[in-house]
CSV table of C-alpha atoms in Angstrom, one decimal:
chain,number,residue,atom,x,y,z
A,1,UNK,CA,-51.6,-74.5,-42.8
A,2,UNK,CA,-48.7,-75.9,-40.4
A,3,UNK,CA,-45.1,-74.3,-40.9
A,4,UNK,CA,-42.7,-76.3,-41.4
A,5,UNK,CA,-38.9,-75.1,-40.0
A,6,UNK,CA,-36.3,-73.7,-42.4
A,7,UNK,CA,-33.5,-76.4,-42.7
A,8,UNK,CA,-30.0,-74.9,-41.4
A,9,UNK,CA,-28.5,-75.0,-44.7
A,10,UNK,CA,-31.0,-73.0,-46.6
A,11,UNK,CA,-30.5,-70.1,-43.7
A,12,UNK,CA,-28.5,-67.2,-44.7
A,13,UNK,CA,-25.0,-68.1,-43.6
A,14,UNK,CA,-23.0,-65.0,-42.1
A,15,UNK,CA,-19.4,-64.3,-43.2
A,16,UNK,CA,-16.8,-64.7,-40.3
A,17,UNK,CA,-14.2,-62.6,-40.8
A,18,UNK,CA,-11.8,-64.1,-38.0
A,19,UNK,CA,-9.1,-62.2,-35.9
A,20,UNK,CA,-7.0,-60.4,-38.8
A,21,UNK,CA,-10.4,-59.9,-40.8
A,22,UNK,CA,-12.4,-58.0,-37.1
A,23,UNK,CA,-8.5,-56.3,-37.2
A,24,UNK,CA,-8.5,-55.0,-40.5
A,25,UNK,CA,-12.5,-53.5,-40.1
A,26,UNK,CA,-10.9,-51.8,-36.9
A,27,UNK,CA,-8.2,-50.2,-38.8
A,28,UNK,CA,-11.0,-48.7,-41.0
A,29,UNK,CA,-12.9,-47.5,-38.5
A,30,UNK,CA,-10.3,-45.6,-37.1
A,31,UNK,CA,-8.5,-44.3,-40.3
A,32,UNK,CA,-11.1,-43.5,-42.4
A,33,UNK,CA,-12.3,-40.7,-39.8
A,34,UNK,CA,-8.7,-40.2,-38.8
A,35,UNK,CA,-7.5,-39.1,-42.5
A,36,UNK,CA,-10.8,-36.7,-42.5
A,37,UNK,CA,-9.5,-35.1,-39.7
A,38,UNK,CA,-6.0,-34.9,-40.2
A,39,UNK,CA,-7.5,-33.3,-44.1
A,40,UNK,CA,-8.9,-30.7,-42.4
A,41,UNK,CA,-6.0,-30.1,-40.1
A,42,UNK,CA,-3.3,-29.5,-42.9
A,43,UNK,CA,-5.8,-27.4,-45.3
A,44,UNK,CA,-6.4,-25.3,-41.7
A,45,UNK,CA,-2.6,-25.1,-40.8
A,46,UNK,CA,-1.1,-24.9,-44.8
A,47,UNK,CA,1.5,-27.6,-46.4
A,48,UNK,CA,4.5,-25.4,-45.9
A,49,UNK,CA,5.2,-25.0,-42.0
A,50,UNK,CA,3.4,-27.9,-40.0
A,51,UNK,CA,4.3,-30.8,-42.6
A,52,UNK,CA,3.7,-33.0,-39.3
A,53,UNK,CA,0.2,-33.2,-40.0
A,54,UNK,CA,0.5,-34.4,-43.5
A,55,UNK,CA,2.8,-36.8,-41.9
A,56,UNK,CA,-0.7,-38.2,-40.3
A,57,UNK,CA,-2.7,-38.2,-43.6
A,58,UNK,CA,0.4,-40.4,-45.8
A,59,UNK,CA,-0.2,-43.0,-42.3
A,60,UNK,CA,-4.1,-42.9,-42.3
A,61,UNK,CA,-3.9,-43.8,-46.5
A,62,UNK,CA,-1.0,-46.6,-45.9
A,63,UNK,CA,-3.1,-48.3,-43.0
A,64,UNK,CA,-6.7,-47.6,-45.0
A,65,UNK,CA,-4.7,-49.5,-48.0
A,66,UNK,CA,-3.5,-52.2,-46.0
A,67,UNK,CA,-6.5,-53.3,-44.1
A,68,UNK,CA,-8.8,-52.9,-47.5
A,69,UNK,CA,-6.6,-55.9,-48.5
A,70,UNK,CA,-6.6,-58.1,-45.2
A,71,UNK,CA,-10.2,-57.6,-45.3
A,72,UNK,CA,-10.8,-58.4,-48.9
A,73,UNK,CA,-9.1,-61.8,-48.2
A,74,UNK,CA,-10.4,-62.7,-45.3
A,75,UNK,CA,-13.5,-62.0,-47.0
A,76,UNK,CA,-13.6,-63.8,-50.0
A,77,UNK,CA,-10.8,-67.0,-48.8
A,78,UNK,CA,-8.8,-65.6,-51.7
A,79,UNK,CA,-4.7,-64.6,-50.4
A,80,UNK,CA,-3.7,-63.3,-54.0
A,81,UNK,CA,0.1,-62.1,-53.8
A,82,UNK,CA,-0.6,-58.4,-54.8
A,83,UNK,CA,-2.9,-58.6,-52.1
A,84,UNK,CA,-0.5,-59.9,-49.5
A,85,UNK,CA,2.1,-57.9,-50.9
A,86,UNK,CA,0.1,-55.1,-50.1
A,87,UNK,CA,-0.9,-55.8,-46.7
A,88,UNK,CA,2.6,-56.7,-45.7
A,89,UNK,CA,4.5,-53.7,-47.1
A,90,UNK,CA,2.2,-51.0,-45.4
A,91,UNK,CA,2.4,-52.5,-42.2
A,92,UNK,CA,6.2,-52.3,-43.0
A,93,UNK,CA,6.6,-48.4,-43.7
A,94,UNK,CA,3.9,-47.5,-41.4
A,95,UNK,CA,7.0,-46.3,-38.8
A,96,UNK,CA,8.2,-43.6,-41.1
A,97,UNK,CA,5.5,-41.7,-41.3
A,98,UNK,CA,4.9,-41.5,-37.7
A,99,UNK,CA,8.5,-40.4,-36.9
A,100,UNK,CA,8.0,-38.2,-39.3
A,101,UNK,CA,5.3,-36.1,-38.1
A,102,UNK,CA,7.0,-36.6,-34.7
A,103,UNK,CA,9.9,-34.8,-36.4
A,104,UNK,CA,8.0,-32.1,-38.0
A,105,UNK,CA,6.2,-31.1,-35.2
A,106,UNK,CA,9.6,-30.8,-33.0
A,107,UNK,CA,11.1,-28.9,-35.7
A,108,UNK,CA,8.0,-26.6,-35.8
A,109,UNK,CA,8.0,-26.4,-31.9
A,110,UNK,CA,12.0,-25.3,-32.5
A,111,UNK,CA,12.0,-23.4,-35.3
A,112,UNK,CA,9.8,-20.7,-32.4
A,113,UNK,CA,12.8,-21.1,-29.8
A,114,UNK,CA,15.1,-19.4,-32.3
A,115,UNK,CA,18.9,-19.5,-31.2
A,116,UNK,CA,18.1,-21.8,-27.6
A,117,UNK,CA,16.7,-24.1,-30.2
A,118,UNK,CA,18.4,-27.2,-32.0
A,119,UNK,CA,20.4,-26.3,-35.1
A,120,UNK,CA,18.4,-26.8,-37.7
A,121,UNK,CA,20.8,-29.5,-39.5
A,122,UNK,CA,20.4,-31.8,-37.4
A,123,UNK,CA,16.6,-32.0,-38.2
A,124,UNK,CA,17.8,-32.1,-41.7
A,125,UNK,CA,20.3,-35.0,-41.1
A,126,UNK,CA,17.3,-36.7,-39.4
A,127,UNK,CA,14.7,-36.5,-42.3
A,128,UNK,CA,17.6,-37.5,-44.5
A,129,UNK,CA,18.0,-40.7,-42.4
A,130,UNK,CA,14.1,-41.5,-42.2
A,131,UNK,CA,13.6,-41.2,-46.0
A,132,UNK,CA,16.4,-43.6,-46.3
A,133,UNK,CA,15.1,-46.2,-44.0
A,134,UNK,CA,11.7,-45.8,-45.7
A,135,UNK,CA,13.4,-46.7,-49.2
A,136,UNK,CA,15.2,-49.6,-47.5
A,137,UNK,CA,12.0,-51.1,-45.4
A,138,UNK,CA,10.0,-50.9,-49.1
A,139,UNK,CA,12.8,-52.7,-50.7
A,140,UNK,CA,13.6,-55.0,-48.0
A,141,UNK,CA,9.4,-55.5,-47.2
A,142,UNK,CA,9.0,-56.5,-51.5
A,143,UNK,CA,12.3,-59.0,-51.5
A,144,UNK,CA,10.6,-60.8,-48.2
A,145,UNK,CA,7.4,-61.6,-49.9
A,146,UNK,CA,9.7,-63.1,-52.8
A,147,UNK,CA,9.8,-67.1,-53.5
A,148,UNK,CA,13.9,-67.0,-54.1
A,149,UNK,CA,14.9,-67.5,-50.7
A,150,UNK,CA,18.2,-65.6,-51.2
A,151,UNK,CA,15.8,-62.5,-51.9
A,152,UNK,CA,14.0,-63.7,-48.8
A,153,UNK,CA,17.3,-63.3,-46.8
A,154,UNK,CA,18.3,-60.5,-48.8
A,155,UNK,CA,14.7,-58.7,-47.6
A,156,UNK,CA,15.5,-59.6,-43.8
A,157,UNK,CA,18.6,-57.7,-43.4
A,158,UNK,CA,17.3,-54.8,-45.3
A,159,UNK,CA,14.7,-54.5,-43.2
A,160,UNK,CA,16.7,-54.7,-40.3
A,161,UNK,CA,18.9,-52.1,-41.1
A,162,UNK,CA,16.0,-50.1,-41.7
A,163,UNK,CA,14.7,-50.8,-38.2
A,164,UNK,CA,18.3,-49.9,-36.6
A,165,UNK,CA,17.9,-46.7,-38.7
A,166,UNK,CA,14.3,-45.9,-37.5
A,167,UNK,CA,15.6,-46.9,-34.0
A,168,UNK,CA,18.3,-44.0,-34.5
A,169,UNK,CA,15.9,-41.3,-35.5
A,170,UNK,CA,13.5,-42.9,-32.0
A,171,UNK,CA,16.2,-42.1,-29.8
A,172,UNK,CA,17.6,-38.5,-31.3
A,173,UNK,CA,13.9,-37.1,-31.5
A,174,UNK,CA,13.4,-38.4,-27.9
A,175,UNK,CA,16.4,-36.7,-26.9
A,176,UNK,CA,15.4,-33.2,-28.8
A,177,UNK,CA,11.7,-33.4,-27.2
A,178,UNK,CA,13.8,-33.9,-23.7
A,179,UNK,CA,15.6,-30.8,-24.7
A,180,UNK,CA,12.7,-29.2,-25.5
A,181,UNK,CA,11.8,-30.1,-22.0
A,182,UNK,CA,14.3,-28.7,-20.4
A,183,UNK,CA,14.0,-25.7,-21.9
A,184,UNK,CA,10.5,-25.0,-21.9
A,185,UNK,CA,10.6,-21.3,-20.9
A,186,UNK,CA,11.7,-20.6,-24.6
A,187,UNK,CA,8.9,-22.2,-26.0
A,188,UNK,CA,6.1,-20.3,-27.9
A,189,UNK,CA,2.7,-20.2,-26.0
A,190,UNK,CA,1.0,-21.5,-29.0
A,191,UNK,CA,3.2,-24.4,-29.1
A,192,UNK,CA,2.6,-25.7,-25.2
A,193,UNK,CA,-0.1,-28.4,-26.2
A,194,UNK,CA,1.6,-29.6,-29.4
A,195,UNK,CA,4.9,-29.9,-27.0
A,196,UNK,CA,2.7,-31.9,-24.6
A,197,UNK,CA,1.5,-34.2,-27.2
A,198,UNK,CA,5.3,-34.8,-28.4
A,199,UNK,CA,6.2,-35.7,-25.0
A,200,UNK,CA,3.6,-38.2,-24.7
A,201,UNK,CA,4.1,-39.7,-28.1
A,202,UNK,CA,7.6,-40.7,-26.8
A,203,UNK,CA,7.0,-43.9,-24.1
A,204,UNK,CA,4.2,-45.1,-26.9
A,205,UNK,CA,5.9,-45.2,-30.0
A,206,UNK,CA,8.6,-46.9,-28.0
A,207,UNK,CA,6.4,-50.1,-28.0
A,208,UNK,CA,5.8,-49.3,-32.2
A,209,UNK,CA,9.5,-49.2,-32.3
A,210,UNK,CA,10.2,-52.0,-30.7
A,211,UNK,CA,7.5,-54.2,-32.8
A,212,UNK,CA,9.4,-52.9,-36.3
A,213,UNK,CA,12.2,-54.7,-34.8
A,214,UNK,CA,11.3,-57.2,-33.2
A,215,UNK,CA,9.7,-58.1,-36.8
A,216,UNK,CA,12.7,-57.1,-38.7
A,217,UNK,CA,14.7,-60.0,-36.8
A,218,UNK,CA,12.2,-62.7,-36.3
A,219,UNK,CA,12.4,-66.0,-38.1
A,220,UNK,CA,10.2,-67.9,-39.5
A,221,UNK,CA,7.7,-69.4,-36.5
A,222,UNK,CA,7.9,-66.4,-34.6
A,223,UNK,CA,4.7,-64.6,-33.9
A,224,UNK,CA,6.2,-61.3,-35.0
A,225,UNK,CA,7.8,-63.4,-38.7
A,226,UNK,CA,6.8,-61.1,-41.7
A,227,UNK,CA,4.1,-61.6,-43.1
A,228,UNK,CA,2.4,-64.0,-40.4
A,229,UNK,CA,2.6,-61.4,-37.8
A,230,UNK,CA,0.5,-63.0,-34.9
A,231,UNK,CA,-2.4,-60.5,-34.7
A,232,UNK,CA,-2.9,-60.1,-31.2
A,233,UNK,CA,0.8,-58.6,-31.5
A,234,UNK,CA,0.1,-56.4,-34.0
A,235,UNK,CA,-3.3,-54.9,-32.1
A,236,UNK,CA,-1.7,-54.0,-29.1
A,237,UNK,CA,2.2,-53.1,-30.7
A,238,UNK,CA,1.5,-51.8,-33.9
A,239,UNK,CA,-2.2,-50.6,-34.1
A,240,UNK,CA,-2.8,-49.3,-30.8
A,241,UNK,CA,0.3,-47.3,-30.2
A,242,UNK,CA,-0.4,-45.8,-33.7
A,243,UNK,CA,-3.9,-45.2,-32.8
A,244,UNK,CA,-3.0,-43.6,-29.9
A,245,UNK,CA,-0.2,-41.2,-30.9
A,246,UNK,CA,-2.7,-39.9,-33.5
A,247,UNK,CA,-4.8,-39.0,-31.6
A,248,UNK,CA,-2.8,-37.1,-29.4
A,249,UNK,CA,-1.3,-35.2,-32.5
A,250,UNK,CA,-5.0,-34.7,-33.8
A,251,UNK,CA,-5.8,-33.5,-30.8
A,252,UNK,CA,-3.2,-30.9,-30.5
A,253,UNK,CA,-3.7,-29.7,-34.5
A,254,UNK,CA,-7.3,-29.0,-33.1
A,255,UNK,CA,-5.7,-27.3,-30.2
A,256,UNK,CA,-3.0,-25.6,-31.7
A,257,UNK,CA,-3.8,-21.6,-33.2
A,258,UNK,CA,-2.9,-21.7,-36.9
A,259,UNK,CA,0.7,-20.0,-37.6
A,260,UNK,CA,0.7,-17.8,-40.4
A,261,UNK,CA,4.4,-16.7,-41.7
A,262,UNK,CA,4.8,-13.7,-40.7
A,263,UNK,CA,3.8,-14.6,-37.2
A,264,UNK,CA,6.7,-16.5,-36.5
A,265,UNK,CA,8.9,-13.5,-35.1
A,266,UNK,CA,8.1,-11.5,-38.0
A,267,UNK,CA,10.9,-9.1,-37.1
A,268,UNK,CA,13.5,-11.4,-36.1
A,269,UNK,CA,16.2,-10.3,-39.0
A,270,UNK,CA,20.2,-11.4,-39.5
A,271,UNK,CA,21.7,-7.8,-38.9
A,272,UNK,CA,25.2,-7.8,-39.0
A,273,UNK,CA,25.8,-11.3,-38.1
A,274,UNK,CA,23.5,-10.9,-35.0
A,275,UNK,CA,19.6,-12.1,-34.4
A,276,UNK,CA,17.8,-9.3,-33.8
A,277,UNK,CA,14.2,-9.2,-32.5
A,278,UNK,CA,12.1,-6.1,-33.8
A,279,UNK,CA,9.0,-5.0,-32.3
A,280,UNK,CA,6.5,-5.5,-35.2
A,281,UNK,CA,6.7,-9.1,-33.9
A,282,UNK,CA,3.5,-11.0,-33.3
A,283,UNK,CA,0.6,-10.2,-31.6
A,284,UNK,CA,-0.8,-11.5,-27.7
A,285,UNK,CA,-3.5,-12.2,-29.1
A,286,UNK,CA,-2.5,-14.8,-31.6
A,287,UNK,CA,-0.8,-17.0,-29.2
A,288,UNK,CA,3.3,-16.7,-30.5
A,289,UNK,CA,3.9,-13.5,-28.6
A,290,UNK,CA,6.3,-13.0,-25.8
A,291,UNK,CA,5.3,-12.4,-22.9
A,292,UNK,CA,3.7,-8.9,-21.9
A,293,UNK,CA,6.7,-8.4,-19.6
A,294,UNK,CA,9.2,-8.8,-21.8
A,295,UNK,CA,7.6,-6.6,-24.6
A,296,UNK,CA,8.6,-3.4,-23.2
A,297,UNK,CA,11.9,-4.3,-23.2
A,298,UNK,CA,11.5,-4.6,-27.1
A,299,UNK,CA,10.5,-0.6,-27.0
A,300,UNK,CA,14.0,0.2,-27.5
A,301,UNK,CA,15.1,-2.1,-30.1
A,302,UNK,CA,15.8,-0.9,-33.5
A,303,UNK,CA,13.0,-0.7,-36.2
A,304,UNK,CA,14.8,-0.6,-39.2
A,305,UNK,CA,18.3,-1.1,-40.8
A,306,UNK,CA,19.0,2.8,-40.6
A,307,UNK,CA,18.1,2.6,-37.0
A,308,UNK,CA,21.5,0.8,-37.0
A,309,UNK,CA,23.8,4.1,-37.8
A,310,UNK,CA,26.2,4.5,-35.2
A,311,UNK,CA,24.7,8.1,-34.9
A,312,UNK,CA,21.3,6.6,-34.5
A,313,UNK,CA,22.6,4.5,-31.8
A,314,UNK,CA,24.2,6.9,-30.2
A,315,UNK,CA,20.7,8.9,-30.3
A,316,UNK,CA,18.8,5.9,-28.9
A,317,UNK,CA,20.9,5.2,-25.8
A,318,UNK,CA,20.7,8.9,-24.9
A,319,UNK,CA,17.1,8.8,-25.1
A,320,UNK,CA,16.3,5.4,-23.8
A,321,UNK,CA,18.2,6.9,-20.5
A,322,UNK,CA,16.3,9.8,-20.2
């Protein structure tokens, strides 16, 4: 019995996502592992300390979110608004969460240099100005998908001043992780490969930075408009650059020995208005220790609060002489 050919229309018919549909599967592929990883990470290094990491998780989620949606519409042909709402508002906060973990990593990294460190308010200043930006992109991302066209306008220069304000935070973390730098001799052992992976996250989130304001400011027709973002230009200014800062920071939580409190100078007490360093600080072999040379100059120090008696003094310069 002859066979005859299948006619073309009766073959299954494969669904073509297009360029923002092959996009959005990417972004899964990458997050979905990614917010595994960065799980693991923050359950091995705690929620207290390194709040960098969970920094990575809140990005993997927003960008999981995001390109569920793209890909359900360029699935199914359907653009519902709470879809494109959706889509459009995660890729809008997404820079928040990475200067974020930028920030708490640096803080971590500074919090070990002790006084040759920033002041800690200025990292406080900083988050303050992030979390305010990251109210102001929401607001301005929701008023831009509106159909009032004063909302529309409304939503542009929100979101540019939340770009300006993300811009600010850019530059003053680049200029602490150049400090950081500079002054590299104070820095924890431990800390060396997350301080690496700072400084390389600095030239790449330049290029996310610039893409949040480049679409802050674009009009409609531009290929960076909200919204309609040309999706080459979000590959290879907003994807990429996140994909590769986290894995530089995944790398490093992998890398970096796991800081318990009382491993972070344990004996470094306010005495009288004075930093003092004890000697019950941490160990060698735990990676936060100081150097082996400079430990026995710690022999001397004072081991309790009695040991700061002007009697007991006296008594410890005498003997440290003999």
């Amino acid at each position: 019995m002859a066979s005859h050919p299948t006619p073309l229309s009766n073959l299954p018919t494969t669904t073509m996502l297009g360029p923002k549909g092959d996009l959005a599967a990417a972004e899964l592929a990458f997050f979905a592992p990614a917010l595994l990883i960065g799980l693991y990470i923050v359950f091995r290094h705690g929620f207290t300390r390194q709040m960098g990491w969970v920094y990575i998780v809140i990005l993997s989620i927003l960008r999981i979110v995001g390109a569920s949606a793209t890909l359900n519409m360029a699935a199914t042909n359907i653009a519902s608004t709470a879809l494109l709402e959706t889509a459009a508002i995660t890729s809008a906060v997404g820079t928040a969460p990475v200067l974020l973990a930028l920030m708490g990593f640096l803080e971590r990294i500074n919090t070990g240099m002790e006084h040759k460190g920033v002041s800690r308010l200025a990292f406080r200043l900083l988050h303050l100005v992030s979390l305010a930006a990251l109210v102001v992109a929401i607001i301005g991302g929701i008023d831009r998908m509106d159909s009032n066209a004063s909302q529309v306008s409304t939503g542009q220069k929100l979101s540019e001043t939340a770009s300006m304000l993300f811009l600010g935070v850019y530059l003053a973390l680049a200029g602490i992780a150049l400090f950081g730098v500079a002054n590299v001799r104070w820095i924890l052992a431990g800390e060396k490969v997350l301080m690496r992976a700072c400084v390389l996250a600095i030239p790449v989130l330049a290029v996310r930075i610039a893409y949040s304001i480049a679409s802050a400011f674009a009009n409609a027709g531009s290929v960076f408009y909200f919204g309609s973002v040309n999706v080459y230009a979000q590959a290879f200014m907003q994807f990429l650059p996140e994909a590769i800062v986290l894995v530089l920071f995944i790398v490093a939580g992998l890398m970096t020995p796991k800081m318990e409190k009382h491993q972070l100078y344990q004996g470094s007490r306010d005495v009288e208005g004075q930093k003092v360093e004890m000697i019950s600080g941490p160990t060698q072999e735990s990676g936060y220790a100081a150097p082996s040379y400079q430990q026995g100059a710690r022999s001397q120090t004072p081991r309790s609060i009695g040991d700061y008696m002007p009697s007991r003094l006296i008594y410890n310069g005498v003997r440290g002489q003999k």
